[in-house]
Amino acid sequence: MRLYDTEVHFQYTRLTIEAFDNLLRIVGPKIEKISTHYRNPIPARSRLYLTLWFLATGDTMSSLAFAFRIGHSTASMIISETCESLWDVLQNELFEPSEHGWKEVAKDFQDIWNFPHCIGALDGKHVNLKSPPHSGSVFYNYKGSHSISLMAIASARYKFLIVDIGGEGRHSDGGIFKNSVMGYRFQHNQMYIPVPTPIIEGGKAMPYMLVADEAFQLNSYTLRPYPGKTLTNEQRVFNYRLSRPKVGLIIDKKDDAIKQLQEKSGAKMIIIQEEPSQEQEKPL
């Protein structure tokens, strides 16, 4: 299988053809199966296409099995195995919190947004889902739908640095962050944030900070806007400057891109549900 139309390829994999080929080169050896006299296994390229198609569109297992002409259980097993292999081979691509790493992030915020000592834009987004059985109002959010939370810290270049997925939709962004693993590590000084340094020569040492909105608590590692409408000129200027590299222009831009991709693919929301099992048509 090979998709040659670049727009269609990106629509169903969220990768350019070149990026797909590079990913296949990395993960291919782990997902390629040995051919025998008794069977011709599904090629690594098709396995990766199937998995990315599922992750990109959220199509049901039944529709994927039909599109790839394989059994329902075969498709499910391929996706599970390929996701596990992707997790294994891409470990080194993840951002690892370190003093040097945070300083590189801060340099980008300084160069791109003219905002010094910023180590990330923090915000949460709701991902809609069908309410799990017997969950009651656990996932019911203030927007009137059921969801889980995607909590993320993004760089100045619109890249996710750290994410936490799975917070119950009924909770606020601030509460989800506080109770997340990354929130715990920030609270207990386990994120290797650089020590405060002067922003200008001879100036006072200033801390490195995340920038966030009013939903998050002001503390030693998070900046948020001044609340209320009765603000001084200095406070209004501060809020404006904070909003430039803030989540509204970084996390929300990624969210807009996700929404555009959803509109192109026809996927309106992520639906978590079980499908009736079907017999496997062919072996892996």
Coordinates of C-alpha atoms in Angstrom, one line a residue:
M1 CA 0.0 0.0 0.0
R2 CA 1.2 3.5 -0.9
L3 CA -0.6 6.9 -0.8
Y4 CA 1.0 9.2 -3.4
D5 CA -1.3 12.1 -3.2
T6 CA 0.3 14.4 -0.7
E7 CA -2.9 16.0 0.6
V8 CA -4.6 12.6 1.0
H9 CA -1.5 11.2 2.6
F10 CA -1.4 14.0 5.2
Q11 CA -5.1 13.7 5.8
Y12 CA -4.9 10.1 6.7
T13 CA -1.5 9.9 8.5
R14 CA -0.9 13.5 9.7
L15 CA 2.6 13.1 8.2
T16 CA 4.2 14.2 4.9
I17 CA 5.4 11.4 2.7
E18 CA 9.0 12.2 3.6
A19 CA 8.2 12.1 7.3
F20 CA 6.3 8.8 6.9
D21 CA 9.2 7.2 5.1
N22 CA 11.6 8.4 7.8
L23 CA 9.3 6.9 10.5
L24 CA 9.0 3.7 8.6
R25 CA 12.8 3.4 8.4
I26 CA 13.0 3.7 12.2
V27 CA 10.1 1.5 13.2
G28 CA 9.9 -0.9 10.2
P29 CA 12.4 -3.4 11.6
K30 CA 10.4 -3.8 14.8
I31 CA 7.0 -4.4 13.0
E32 CA 8.1 -6.4 10.0
K33 CA 7.0 -10.0 10.1
I34 CA 8.9 -13.0 8.7
S35 CA 7.5 -14.5 5.5
T36 CA 7.1 -18.3 5.5
H37 CA 6.0 -20.9 3.0
Y38 CA 2.6 -20.9 4.8
R39 CA 1.8 -17.2 4.8
N40 CA 2.7 -13.8 3.4
P41 CA 2.5 -11.4 6.3
I42 CA 1.1 -7.9 6.1
P43 CA 4.1 -5.6 5.2
A44 CA 5.5 -3.1 7.7
R45 CA 4.4 -0.2 5.5
S46 CA 0.7 -1.3 5.6
R47 CA 0.9 -1.8 9.3
L48 CA 2.2 1.7 9.9
Y49 CA -0.4 3.2 7.5
L50 CA -3.2 1.3 9.3
T51 CA -2.0 2.5 12.7
L52 CA -1.5 6.2 11.7
W53 CA -4.9 6.1 9.9
F54 CA -6.5 5.0 13.1
L55 CA -4.7 7.6 15.3
A56 CA -5.4 10.4 12.8
T57 CA -9.0 9.9 12.1
G58 CA -10.5 7.9 14.9
D59 CA -12.2 5.6 12.4
T60 CA -13.9 2.5 13.9
M61 CA -12.1 -0.8 13.8
S62 CA -14.7 -2.2 11.4
S63 CA -14.2 0.6 8.8
L64 CA -10.4 0.2 9.0
A65 CA -10.7 -3.6 8.6
F66 CA -12.8 -3.1 5.6
A67 CA -10.5 -0.4 4.1
F68 CA -7.4 -2.6 4.5
R69 CA -9.2 -5.9 3.6
I70 CA -8.2 -7.6 6.8
G71 CA -10.0 -9.1 9.7
H72 CA -11.4 -7.0 12.6
S73 CA -9.2 -8.7 15.2
T74 CA -6.2 -8.5 12.8
A75 CA -6.5 -4.7 12.5
S76 CA -6.9 -4.4 16.3
M77 CA -3.7 -6.5 17.0
I78 CA -1.6 -4.6 14.4
I79 CA -2.5 -1.2 15.8
S80 CA -1.7 -2.4 19.3
E81 CA 1.6 -3.9 18.3
T82 CA 2.6 -0.9 16.2
C83 CA 1.7 1.6 18.9
E84 CA 3.9 -0.3 21.3
S85 CA 6.8 -0.3 18.8
L86 CA 6.4 3.4 18.2
W87 CA 6.5 4.1 21.9
D88 CA 9.8 2.0 22.2
V89 CA 11.7 3.5 19.2
L90 CA 10.7 7.2 19.7
Q91 CA 11.7 7.5 23.4
N92 CA 14.7 9.6 22.5
E93 CA 12.5 12.1 20.6
L94 CA 10.7 13.1 23.8
F95 CA 11.6 16.3 25.6
E96 CA 13.5 15.4 28.8
P97 CA 13.3 18.1 31.4
S98 CA 16.8 19.4 32.2
E99 CA 18.4 22.7 33.0
H100 CA 19.9 22.9 29.6
G101 CA 16.7 21.9 27.9
W102 CA 14.7 24.5 29.7
K103 CA 17.2 27.2 28.8
E104 CA 16.9 26.2 25.1
V105 CA 13.1 26.6 25.4
A106 CA 13.5 30.0 27.1
K107 CA 15.9 31.2 24.4
D108 CA 13.2 30.5 21.8
F109 CA 10.6 32.4 23.7
Q110 CA 13.1 35.3 24.0
D111 CA 14.0 35.3 20.3
I112 CA 10.5 34.6 18.9
W113 CA 8.2 36.3 21.4
N114 CA 10.5 38.8 23.1
F115 CA 9.6 37.2 26.4
P116 CA 12.5 36.3 28.7
H117 CA 12.8 33.4 31.1
C118 CA 9.6 31.6 29.8
I119 CA 10.0 27.8 29.8
G120 CA 6.6 27.0 28.3
A121 CA 2.9 27.9 27.7
L122 CA 0.6 25.9 29.9
D123 CA -3.1 25.1 29.2
G124 CA -5.6 22.3 29.0
K125 CA -8.0 21.2 26.2
H126 CA -11.1 19.1 26.5
V127 CA -11.3 16.0 24.2
N128 CA -14.9 14.9 23.8
L129 CA -15.8 11.2 24.3
K130 CA -18.9 9.1 24.8
S131 CA -19.6 8.8 28.5
P132 CA -18.2 5.4 29.8
P133 CA -20.9 3.1 31.3
H134 CA -21.7 3.8 35.0
S135 CA -19.4 6.9 35.0
G136 CA -22.2 9.3 36.0
S137 CA -21.1 12.9 35.9
V138 CA -17.4 12.1 36.3
F139 CA -16.5 13.2 32.8
Y140 CA -19.3 15.9 32.4
N141 CA -17.7 19.3 31.8
Y142 CA -18.9 22.9 32.0
K143 CA -19.5 22.9 28.3
G144 CA -22.2 20.4 28.6
S145 CA -20.4 17.4 27.1
H146 CA -18.3 14.5 28.4
S147 CA -14.6 14.7 28.0
I148 CA -11.1 14.0 29.2
S149 CA -8.4 16.6 29.5
L150 CA -5.3 17.1 27.5
M151 CA -3.0 19.2 29.7
A152 CA 0.1 20.4 27.8
I153 CA 3.1 22.6 28.0
A154 CA 4.1 24.0 24.6
S155 CA 7.2 25.6 23.3
A156 CA 7.5 28.9 21.4
R157 CA 7.6 26.9 18.2
Y158 CA 4.1 25.3 18.8
K159 CA 5.6 21.9 19.9
F160 CA 4.2 20.0 22.8
L161 CA 7.0 19.5 25.4
I162 CA 5.1 17.7 28.1
V163 CA 1.5 16.3 28.1
D164 CA -0.8 14.7 30.6
I165 CA -3.9 13.0 29.1
G166 CA -6.9 11.5 31.0
G167 CA -8.0 14.1 33.6
E168 CA -11.7 13.9 34.2
G169 CA -13.6 16.6 32.4
R170 CA -15.5 17.8 35.5
H171 CA -12.3 19.2 37.0
S172 CA -10.8 22.6 36.3
D173 CA -7.6 23.0 34.3
G174 CA -5.8 24.3 37.5
G175 CA -7.0 21.3 39.5
I176 CA -6.0 18.8 36.8
F177 CA -2.5 20.3 36.5
K178 CA -2.0 20.3 40.2
N179 CA -2.9 16.6 40.5
S180 CA -1.0 15.5 37.4
V181 CA 2.4 13.9 37.4
M182 CA 4.0 16.9 35.8
G183 CA 2.2 19.2 38.3
Y184 CA 3.6 17.2 41.2
R185 CA 7.1 17.3 39.8
F186 CA 6.9 21.1 39.4
Q187 CA 5.5 21.5 43.0
H188 CA 8.3 19.3 44.4
N189 CA 11.2 20.9 42.5
Q190 CA 11.8 17.8 40.4
M191 CA 11.8 19.5 37.0
Y192 CA 15.3 20.9 37.0
I193 CA 14.2 24.4 36.4
P194 CA 17.2 26.7 36.0
V195 CA 18.1 28.9 39.0
P196 CA 17.0 32.6 38.8
T197 CA 19.3 34.9 36.8
P198 CA 19.2 38.6 35.9
I199 CA 17.4 39.4 32.7
I200 CA 19.5 42.5 32.1
E201 CA 23.1 43.0 33.1
G202 CA 23.3 44.2 36.7
G203 CA 19.6 43.5 37.3
K204 CA 17.7 41.5 39.9
A205 CA 17.7 37.7 39.5
M206 CA 14.4 36.6 38.0
P207 CA 13.0 33.1 38.0
Y208 CA 12.2 30.9 34.9
M209 CA 8.4 30.6 34.6
L210 CA 5.6 28.9 32.8
V211 CA 2.9 31.3 31.4
A212 CA -0.8 30.4 31.8
D213 CA -4.3 31.9 32.1
E214 CA -6.5 32.7 35.1
A215 CA -7.4 29.0 35.6
F216 CA -4.0 28.3 37.1
Q217 CA -2.5 29.3 40.4
L218 CA 0.1 31.9 40.7
N219 CA 3.3 30.5 42.2
S220 CA 7.1 30.4 42.0
Y221 CA 7.0 28.7 38.5
T222 CA 3.8 30.0 36.9
L223 CA 2.8 33.4 35.8
R224 CA -0.8 34.3 35.2
P225 CA -2.6 37.6 34.3
Y226 CA -3.8 40.1 36.8
P227 CA -7.5 39.2 37.5
G228 CA -10.5 41.6 37.2
K229 CA -11.4 44.6 35.0
T230 CA -10.2 47.5 37.2
L231 CA -6.5 47.4 36.4
T232 CA -3.7 49.9 36.4
N233 CA -2.0 50.8 33.1
E234 CA 1.0 48.8 34.2
Q235 CA -1.2 45.7 35.0
R236 CA -2.9 46.0 31.6
V237 CA 0.5 46.2 29.8
F238 CA 1.7 43.2 31.8
N239 CA -1.4 41.2 30.8
Y240 CA -0.9 42.1 27.2
R241 CA 2.7 41.1 27.2
L242 CA 1.8 37.9 29.0
S243 CA -0.8 37.0 26.4
R244 CA 1.6 37.2 23.5
P245 CA 3.6 34.0 24.2
K246 CA 0.8 32.6 26.2
V247 CA -1.4 29.6 25.6
G248 CA -3.9 31.6 23.5
L249 CA -1.3 31.9 20.7
I250 CA 0.5 28.6 21.1
I251 CA -1.7 25.9 22.6
D252 CA -4.8 27.3 20.9
K253 CA -3.0 27.5 17.6
K254 CA -2.2 23.8 17.9
D255 CA -5.9 23.2 18.8
D256 CA -7.0 25.2 15.7
A257 CA -4.7 23.0 13.6
I258 CA -6.3 19.9 15.1
K259 CA -9.8 21.2 14.4
Q260 CA -8.8 21.9 10.8
L261 CA -7.6 18.4 10.4
Q262 CA -10.7 17.0 11.9
E263 CA -12.9 19.0 9.5
K264 CA -10.9 17.7 6.5
S265 CA -11.1 14.1 7.7
G266 CA -14.7 14.4 8.9
A267 CA -13.8 13.3 12.4
K268 CA -15.9 15.5 14.8
M269 CA -14.8 14.0 18.0
I270 CA -12.9 11.1 19.6
I271 CA -15.4 8.4 20.5
I272 CA -14.3 5.8 23.1
Q273 CA -16.6 2.8 22.7
E274 CA -16.4 -1.0 22.3
E275 CA -17.4 -2.7 19.1
P276 CA -18.7 -6.2 18.7
S277 CA -15.9 -8.7 18.1
Q278 CA -15.6 -10.3 14.7
E279 CA -13.7 -13.3 13.5
Q280 CA -10.1 -12.9 12.3
E281 CA -10.0 -13.4 8.5
K282 CA -6.3 -14.0 8.2
P283 CA -3.2 -14.6 10.4
L284 CA -0.7 -11.8 11.1

